Coordinates of C-alpha atoms and ligand atoms in Angstrom, one line a residue:
X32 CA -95.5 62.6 107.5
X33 CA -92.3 62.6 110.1
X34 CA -92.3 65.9 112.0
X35 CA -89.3 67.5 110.3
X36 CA -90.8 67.7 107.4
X37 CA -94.0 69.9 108.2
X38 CA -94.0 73.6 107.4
X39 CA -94.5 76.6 110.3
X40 CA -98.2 76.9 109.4
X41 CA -99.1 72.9 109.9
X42 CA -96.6 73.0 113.1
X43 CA -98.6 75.9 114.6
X44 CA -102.0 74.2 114.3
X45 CA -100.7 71.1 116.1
X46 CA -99.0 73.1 118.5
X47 CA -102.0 75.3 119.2
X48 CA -104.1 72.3 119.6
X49 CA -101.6 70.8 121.7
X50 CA -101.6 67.7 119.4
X51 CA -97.9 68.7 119.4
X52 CA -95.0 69.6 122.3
X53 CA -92.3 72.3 121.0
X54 CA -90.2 70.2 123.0
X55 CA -91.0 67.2 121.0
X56 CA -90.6 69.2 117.8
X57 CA -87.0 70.5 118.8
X58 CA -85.9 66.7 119.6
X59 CA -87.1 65.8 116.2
X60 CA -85.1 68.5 114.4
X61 CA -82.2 67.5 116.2
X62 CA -82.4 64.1 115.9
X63 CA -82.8 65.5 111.7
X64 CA -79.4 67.2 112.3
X65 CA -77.7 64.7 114.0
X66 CA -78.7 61.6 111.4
X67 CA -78.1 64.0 108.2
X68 CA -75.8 67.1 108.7
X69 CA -73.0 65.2 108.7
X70 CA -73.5 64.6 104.9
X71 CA -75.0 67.9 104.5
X72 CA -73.2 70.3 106.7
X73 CA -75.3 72.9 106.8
X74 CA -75.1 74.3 110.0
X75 CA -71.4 76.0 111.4
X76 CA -73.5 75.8 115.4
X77 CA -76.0 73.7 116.9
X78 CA -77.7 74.9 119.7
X79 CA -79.5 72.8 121.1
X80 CA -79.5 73.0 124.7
X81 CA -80.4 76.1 124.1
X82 CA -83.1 75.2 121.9
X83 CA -84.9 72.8 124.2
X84 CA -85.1 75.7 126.9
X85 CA -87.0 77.8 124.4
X86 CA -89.2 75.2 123.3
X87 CA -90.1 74.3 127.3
X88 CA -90.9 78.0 127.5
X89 CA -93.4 78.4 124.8
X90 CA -94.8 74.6 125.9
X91 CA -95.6 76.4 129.1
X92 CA -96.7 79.1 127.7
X93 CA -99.7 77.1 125.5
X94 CA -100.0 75.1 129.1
X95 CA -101.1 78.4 130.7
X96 CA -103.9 78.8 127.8
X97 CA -102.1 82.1 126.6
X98 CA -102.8 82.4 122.8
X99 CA -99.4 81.8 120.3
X100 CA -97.9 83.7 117.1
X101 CA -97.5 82.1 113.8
X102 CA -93.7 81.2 114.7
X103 CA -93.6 80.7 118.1
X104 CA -92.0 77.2 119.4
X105 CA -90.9 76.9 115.8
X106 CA -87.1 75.7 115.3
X107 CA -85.3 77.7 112.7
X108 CA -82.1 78.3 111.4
X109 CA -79.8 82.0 110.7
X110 CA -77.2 82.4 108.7
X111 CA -74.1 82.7 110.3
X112 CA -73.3 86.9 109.3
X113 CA -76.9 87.7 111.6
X114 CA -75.7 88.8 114.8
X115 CA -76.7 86.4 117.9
X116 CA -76.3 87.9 121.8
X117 CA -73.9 85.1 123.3
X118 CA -73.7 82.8 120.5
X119 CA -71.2 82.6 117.8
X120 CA -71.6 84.4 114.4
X121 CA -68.3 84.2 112.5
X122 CA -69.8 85.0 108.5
X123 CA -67.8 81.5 108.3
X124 CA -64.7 83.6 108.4
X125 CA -61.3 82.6 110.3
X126 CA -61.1 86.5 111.4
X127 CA -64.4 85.9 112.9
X128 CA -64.4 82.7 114.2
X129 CA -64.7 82.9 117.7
X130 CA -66.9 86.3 117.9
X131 CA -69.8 86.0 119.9
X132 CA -71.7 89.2 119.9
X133 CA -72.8 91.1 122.5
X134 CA -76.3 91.5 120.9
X135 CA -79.2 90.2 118.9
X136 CA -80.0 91.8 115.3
X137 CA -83.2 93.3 114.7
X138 CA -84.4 90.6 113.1
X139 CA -83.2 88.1 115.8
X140 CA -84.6 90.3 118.6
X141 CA -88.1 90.2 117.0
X142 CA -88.0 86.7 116.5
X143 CA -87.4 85.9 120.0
X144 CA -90.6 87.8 121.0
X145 CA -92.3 85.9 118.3
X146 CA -91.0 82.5 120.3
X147 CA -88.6 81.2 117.6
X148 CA -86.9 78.2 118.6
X149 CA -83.1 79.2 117.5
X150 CA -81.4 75.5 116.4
X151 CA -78.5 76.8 114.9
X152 CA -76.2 79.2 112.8
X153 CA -75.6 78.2 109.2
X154 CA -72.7 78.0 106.4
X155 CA -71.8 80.5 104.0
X156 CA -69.5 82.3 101.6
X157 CA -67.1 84.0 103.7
X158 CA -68.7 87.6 105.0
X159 CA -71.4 86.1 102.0
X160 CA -68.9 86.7 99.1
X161 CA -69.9 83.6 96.6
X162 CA -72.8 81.7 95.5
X163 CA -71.7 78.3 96.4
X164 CA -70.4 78.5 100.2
X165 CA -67.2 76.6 98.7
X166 CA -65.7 80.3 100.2
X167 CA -66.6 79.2 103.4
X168 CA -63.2 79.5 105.9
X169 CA -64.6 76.0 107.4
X170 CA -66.0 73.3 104.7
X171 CA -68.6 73.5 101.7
X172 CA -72.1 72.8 102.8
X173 CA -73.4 69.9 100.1
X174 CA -76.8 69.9 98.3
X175 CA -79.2 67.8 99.6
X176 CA -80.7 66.6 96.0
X177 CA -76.9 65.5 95.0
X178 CA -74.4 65.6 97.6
X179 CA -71.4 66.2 95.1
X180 CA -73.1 69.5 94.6
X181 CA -73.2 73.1 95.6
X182 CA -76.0 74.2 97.7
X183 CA -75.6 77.2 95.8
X184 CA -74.6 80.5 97.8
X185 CA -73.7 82.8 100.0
X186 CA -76.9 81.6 102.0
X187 CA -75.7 77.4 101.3
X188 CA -76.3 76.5 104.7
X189 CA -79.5 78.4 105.5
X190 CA -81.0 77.0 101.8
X191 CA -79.3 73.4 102.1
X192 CA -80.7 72.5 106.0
X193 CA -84.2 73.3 104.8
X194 CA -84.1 71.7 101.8
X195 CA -82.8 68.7 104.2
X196 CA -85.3 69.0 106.6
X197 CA -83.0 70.1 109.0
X198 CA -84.7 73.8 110.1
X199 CA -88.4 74.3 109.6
X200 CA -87.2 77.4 107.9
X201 CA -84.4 79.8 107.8
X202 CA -83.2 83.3 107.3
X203 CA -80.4 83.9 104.5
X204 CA -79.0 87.6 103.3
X205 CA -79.0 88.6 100.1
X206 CA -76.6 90.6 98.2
X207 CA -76.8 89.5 94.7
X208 CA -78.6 87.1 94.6
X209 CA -77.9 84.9 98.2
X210 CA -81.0 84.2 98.7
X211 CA -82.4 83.7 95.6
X212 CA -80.3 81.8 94.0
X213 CA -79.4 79.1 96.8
X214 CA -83.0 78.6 97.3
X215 CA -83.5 77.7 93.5
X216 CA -81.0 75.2 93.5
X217 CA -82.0 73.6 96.8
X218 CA -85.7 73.9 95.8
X219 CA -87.3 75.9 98.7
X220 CA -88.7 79.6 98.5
X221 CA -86.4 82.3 98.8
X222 CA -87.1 86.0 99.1
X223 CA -85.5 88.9 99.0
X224 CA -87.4 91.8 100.2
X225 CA -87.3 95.1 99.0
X226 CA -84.1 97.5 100.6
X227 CA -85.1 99.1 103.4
X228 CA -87.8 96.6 104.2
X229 CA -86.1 94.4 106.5
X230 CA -83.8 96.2 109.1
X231 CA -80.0 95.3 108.5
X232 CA -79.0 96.6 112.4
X233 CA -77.1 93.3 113.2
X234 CA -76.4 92.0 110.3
X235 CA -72.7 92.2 109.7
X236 CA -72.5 94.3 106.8
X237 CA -71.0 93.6 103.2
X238 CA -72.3 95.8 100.6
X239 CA -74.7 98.0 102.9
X240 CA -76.8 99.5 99.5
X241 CA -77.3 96.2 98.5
X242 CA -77.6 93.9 101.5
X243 CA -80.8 92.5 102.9
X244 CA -82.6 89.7 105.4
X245 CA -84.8 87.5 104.0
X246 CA -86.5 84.3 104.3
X247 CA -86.2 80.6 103.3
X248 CA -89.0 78.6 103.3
X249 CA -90.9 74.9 102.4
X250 CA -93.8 77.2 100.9
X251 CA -95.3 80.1 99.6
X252 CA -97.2 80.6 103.0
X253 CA -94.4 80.2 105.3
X254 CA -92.2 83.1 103.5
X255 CA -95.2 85.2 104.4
X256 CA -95.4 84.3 108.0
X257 CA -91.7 85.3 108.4
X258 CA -92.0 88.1 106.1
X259 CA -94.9 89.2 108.7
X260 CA -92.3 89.1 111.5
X261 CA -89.2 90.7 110.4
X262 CA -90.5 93.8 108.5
X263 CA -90.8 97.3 109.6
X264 CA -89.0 100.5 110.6
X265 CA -86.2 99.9 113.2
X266 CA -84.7 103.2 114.3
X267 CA -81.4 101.2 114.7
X268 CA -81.0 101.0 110.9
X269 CA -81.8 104.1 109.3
X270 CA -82.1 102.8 105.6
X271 CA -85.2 101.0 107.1
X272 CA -88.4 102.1 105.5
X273 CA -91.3 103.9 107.7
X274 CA -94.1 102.1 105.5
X275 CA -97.0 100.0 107.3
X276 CA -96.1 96.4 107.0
X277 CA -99.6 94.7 105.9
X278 CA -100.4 91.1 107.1
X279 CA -98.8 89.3 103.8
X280 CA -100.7 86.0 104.7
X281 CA -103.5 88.7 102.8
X282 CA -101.9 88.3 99.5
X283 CA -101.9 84.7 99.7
X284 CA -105.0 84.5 97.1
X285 CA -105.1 81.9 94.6
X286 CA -105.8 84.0 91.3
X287 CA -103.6 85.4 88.8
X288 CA -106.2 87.1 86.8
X289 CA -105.5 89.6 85.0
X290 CA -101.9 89.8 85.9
X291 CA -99.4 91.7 83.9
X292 CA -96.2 89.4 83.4
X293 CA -93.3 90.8 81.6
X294 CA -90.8 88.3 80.8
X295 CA -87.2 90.0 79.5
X296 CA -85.0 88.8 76.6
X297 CA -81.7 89.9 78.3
X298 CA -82.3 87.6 81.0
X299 CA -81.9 84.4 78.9
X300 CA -79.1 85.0 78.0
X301 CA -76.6 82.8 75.7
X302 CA -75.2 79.8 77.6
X303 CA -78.7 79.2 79.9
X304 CA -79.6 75.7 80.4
X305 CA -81.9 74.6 78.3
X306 CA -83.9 72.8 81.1
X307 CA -84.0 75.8 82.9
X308 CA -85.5 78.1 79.9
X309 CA -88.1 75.8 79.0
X310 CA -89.2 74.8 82.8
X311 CA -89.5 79.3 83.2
X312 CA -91.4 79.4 79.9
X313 CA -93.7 76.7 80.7
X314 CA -94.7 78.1 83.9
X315 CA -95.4 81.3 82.4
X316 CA -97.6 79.5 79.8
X317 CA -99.2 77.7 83.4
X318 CA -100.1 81.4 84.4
X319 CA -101.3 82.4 81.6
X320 CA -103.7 79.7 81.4
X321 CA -104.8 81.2 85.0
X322 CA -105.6 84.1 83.5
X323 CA -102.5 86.3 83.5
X324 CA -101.4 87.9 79.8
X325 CA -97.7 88.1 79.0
X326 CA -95.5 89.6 76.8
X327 CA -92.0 90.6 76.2
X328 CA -89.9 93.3 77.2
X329 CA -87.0 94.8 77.0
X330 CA -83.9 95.7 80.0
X331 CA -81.7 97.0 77.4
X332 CA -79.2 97.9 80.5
X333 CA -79.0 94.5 82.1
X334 CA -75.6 93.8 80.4
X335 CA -73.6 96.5 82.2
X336 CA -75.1 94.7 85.7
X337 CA -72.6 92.2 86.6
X338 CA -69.3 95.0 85.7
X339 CA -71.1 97.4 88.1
X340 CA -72.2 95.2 90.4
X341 CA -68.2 93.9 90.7
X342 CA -67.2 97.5 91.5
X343 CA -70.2 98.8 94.0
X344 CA -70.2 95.7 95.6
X345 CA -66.3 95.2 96.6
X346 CA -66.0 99.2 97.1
X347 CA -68.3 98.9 99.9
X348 CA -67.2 95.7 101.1
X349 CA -63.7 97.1 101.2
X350 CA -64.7 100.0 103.1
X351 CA -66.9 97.6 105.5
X352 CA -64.1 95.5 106.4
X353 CA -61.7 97.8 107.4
X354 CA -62.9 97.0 110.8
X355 CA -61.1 93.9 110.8
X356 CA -57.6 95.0 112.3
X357 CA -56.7 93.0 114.9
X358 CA -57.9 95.4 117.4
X359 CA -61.0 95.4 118.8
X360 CA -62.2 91.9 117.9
X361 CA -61.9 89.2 115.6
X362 CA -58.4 87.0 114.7
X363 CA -55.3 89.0 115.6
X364 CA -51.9 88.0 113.9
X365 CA -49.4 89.4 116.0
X366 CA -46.3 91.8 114.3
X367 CA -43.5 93.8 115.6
X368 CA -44.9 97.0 115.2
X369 CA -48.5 97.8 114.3
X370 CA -48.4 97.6 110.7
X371 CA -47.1 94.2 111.0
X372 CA -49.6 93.3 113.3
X373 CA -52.5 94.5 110.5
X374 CA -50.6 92.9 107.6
X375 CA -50.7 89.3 109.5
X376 CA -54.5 89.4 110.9
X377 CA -55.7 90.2 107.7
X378 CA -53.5 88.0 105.2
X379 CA -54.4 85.1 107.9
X380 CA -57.5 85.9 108.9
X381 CA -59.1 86.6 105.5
X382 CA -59.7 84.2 102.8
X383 CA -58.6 84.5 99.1
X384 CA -61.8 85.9 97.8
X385 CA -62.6 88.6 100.1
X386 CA -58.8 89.7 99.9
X387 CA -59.5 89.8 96.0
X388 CA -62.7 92.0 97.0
X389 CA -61.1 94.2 99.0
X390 CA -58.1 95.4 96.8
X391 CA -60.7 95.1 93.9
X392 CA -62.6 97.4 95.9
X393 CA -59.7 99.6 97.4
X394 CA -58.5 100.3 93.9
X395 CA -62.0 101.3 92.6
X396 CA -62.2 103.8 95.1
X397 CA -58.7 105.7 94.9
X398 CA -58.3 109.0 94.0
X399 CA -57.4 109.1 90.1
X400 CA -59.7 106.2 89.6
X401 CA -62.7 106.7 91.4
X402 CA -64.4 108.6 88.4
X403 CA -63.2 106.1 86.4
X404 CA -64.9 102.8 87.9
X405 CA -67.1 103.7 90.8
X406 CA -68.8 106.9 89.8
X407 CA -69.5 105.1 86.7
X408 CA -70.8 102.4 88.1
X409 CA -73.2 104.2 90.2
X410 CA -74.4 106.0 86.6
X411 CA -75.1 102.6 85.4
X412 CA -77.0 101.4 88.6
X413 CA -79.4 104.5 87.7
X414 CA -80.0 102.9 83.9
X415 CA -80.5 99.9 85.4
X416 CA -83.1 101.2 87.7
X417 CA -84.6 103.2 84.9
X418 CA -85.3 99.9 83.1
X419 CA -87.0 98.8 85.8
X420 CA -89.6 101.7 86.2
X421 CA -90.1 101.9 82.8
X422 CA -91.1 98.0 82.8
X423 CA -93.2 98.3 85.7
X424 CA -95.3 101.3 84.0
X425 CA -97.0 98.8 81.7
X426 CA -96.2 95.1 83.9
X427 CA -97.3 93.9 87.2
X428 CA -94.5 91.7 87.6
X429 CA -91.4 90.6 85.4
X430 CA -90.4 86.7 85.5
X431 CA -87.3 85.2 84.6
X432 CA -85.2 81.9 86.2
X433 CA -83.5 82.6 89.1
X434 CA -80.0 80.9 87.7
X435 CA -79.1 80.3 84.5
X436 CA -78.3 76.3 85.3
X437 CA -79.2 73.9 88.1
X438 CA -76.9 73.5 90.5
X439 CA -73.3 72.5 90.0
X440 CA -70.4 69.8 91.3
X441 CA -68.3 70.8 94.0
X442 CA -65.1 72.6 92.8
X443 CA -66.3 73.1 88.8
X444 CA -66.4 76.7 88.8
X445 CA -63.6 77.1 91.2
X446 CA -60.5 77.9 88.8
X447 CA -62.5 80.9 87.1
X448 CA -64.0 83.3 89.9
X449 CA -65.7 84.9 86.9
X450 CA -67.4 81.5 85.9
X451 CA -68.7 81.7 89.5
X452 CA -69.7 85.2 89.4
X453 CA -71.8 84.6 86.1
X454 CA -74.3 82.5 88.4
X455 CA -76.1 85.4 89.6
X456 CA -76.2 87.3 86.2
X457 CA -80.8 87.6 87.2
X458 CA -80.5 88.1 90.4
X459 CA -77.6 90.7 90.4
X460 CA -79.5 93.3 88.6
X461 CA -82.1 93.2 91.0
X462 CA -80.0 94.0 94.2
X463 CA -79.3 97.2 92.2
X464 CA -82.6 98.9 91.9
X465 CA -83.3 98.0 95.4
X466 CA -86.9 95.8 94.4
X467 CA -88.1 92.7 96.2
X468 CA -87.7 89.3 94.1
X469 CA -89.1 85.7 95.0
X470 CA -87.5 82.2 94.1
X471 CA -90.0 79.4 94.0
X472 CA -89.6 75.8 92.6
X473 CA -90.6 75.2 89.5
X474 CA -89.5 71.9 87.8
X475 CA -86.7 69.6 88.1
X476 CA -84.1 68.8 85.5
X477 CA -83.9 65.0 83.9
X478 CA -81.2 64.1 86.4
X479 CA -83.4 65.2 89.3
X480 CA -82.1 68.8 90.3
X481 CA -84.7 71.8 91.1
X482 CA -85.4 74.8 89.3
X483 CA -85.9 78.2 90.3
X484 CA -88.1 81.0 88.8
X485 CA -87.5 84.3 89.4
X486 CA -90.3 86.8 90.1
X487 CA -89.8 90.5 90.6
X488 CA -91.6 93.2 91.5
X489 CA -91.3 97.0 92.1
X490 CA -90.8 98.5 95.3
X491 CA -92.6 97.2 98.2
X492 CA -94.8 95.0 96.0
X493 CA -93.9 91.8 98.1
X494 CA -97.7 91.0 97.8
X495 CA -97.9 91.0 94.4
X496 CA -95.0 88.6 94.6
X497 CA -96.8 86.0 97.2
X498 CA -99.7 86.1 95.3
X499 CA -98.1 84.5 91.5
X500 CA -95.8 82.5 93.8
X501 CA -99.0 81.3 95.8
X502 CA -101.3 81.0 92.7
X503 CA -98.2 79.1 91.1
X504 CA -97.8 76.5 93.9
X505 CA -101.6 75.6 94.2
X506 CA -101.5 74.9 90.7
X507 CA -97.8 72.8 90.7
X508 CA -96.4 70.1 92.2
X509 CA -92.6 71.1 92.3
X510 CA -92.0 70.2 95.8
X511 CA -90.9 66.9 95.6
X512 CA -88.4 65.6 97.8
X513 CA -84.3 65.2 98.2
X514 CA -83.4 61.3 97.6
X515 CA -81.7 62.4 101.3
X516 CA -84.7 62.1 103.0
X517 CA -84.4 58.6 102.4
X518 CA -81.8 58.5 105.5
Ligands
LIG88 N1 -72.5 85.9 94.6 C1 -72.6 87.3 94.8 C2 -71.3 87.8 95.4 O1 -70.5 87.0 95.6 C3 -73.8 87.6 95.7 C4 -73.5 87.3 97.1 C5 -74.6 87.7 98.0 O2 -75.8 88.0 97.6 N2 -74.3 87.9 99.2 O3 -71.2 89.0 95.6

């Protein structure tokens, strides 16, 4: 096995037996990058110089006979809207493409003291509107399993350059779905924790009641060990939760016994690749075989998602991105006066789709209409929520795919926005009640793409979750390989 293509917890061994240099590591993964990102794209910055210092630091570190974390001299990759002190983070935006912030996230800040070896910043949907990165202000990140494809999106680039061996594992947001559903069509494991979970100080903000940081990962394991390091209260982010974070490597228990699994109707809905239903329904017959019982139920709400999804969502983004004026950072068109000077830096600096969010958005929330679309939407959001708790009164966890098809070619969906949108019709609802949900691999189409399966939880249950996913992967065998790693 080639060094790139071990996961965290294999690394850490070698490392900690000092069969291994971090230094050696990071010169892998960049050799990785440099032989395959150029077909991939995956990654807006490379930092590799930078890289290599951190890597000599934890190297000395194990020299000195002082004891490692689980992530420590590790390379990873961010995603590009997670804020980086002195490097670059631009949410693949033209208004932000020279920003270099003058601090780290959360997140990033605990990583560092964990020792992660930062390689790089990855693609996305501009300010992570999408599910394909084709939004991107720069290029489209390509999937690794078919090049003519979408990585899926807004979290492309942090899904694609693990998939592609090119990060040992990465951290994506998640909106609707931008973790999930990227991850399923790359074929890693992608989670989104519950809200509140994860601190969001630092990330640069899109739809704050919706947003959250979570991982991308090779395996089940790995998500836990990054799970492990970026949960917990920050006092910088007040819609961070005060609950005690418990070690998730716990939950990873091979045993499904008893488990409760509802699986819902609404989610397969009309138009779902057939592929994709049966590969979800056969690894729910897998777990029941474990020893888990399911059954059916109902989400009688999950219709009304995606309509109130497509108000909150752009009502907060068009609030959020009112910052962007030309003013204190970011692109500046210049004008005569300063309402010129607005009207050029942000009909240059923005691209089509957030403009469409923002006057979406804008319109939602003006007087005369605000009843109308966003109070509404928020009553729906409740229902939706309501579903939810009810389900979870008599099922441990619900399971559904992640996507309703594999992943598709470059520019198919792009004439329709709502064709696009209709991607993330599971993982939407999701977002709205605020609960964690997991994408693991769980079968490939004939022509060779992954699948993703969906499994949700209620609040603060990301346990439950590693555990199926973990007892899932023992038992499976879905991680087979990109043709790219041919290269
Ligand atoms: N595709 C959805 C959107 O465009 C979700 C994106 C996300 O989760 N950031 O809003």
């Amino acid at each position: 096995m080639k060094l790139f293509e071990l996961t965290s917890h294999q690394i850490h061994e070698l490392l900690s037996e000092k069969k291994l240099s971090s230094v050696e590591l990071t010169q892998a993964l960049l050799e990785r990058v440099q032989a395959v990102d150029g077909n991939v794209q995956g990654y807006v910055t490379v930092t590799g110089e930078a890289a290599l210092k951190q890597a000599q630091a934890v190297d000395e570190k194990i020299a000195r006979g002082e004891k490692i974390g689980p992530l420590a001299g590790i390379p990873m990759a961010i995603k590009d809207n997670i804020c980086t002190d002195g490097i670059k983070t631009t949410c693949s935006s033209k208004i932000l493409a020279e920003f270099v912030p003058p601090y780290n996230a959360t997140v990033m800040h605990k990583l560092y003291n964990a020792g992660g070896i930062l390689l790089g910043k990855t693609n996305m949907d501009e300010f992570a509107m999408g599910s394909s990165t084709e939004n991107s202000a720069f290029f489209t990140t390509r999937n690794p399993w078919d090049l003519e494809r979408v990585p899926g999106g807004s979290s492309g680039g942090s899904a694609a350059v693990v998939a592609a061996d090119e990060a040992i594992w990465s951290l994506g947001s998640d909106t609707g779905g931008s973790i999930r559903q990227p991850a399923a069509y790359c074929g890693v494991v992608g989670l989104k924790p519950t809200y509140g979970r994860v601190s969001r100080y630092g990330l640069i903000a899109y739809a704050s009641s919706l947003d959250q940081i979570g991982p991308l990962t090779k395996d089940v394991t790995d998500c836990a060990l990054v799970l492990n390091a970026i949960s917990g209260r920050d006092p910088k982010d007040s819609t961070s939760v005060d609950i005690q974070v418990p070690d998730y490597t716990q939950a990873l228990v091979n045993d499904v016994k008893g488990l409760k699994i509802g699986v819902p109707q609404e989610y397969f809905v009309a138009g779902m690749d057939e592929e994709v239903r049966l590969a979800v329904m056969q690894a729910v017959n897998l777990l029941v075989q474990l020893g888990a019982v399911a059954d059916e139920v109902s989400l009688p709400h999950t219709d009304y998602a995606m309509p109130a999804y497509y108000v909150i969502a752009p009502a907060e983004a068009s609030s959020n991105l009112a910052r962007y004026d030309g003013v204190s950072y970011g692109y500046r068109g210049e004008g005569d006066d300063i309402v010129a000077m607005y009207k050029r830096t942000r009909s240059e600096g923005f691209g089509e789709e957030v403009k469409r969010r923002i006057m979406l958005g804008t319109y939602a929330l003006s007087s005369g209409y605000y009843d109308a679309y966003y109070l509404k939407a928020l009553k729906v959001r409740t229902l939706i929520k309501q579903d939810y708790d009810r389900a979870f009164e008599q099922f441990d966890v619900l399971i559904t795919p992640t996507a309703p098809s594999p992943a598709f070619k470059i520019g198919e969906k792009s004439a329709d926005p709502i064709e696009l949108y209709l991607q993330d019709v599971c993982t939407i609802p999701i977002n709205l009640a605020g609960i964690p949900a997991i994408s693991i691999p769980c079968g490939h189409t004939q022509a060779g793409l992954p699948i993703g399966l969906q499994i949700i939880g209620k609040a603060f249950s990301e346990e439950t979750l590693l555990r199926v996913a973990y007892a899932f992967e023992q038992n499976t065998n879905f991680r087979l390989k990109p043709a790219l790693k041919g290269v």
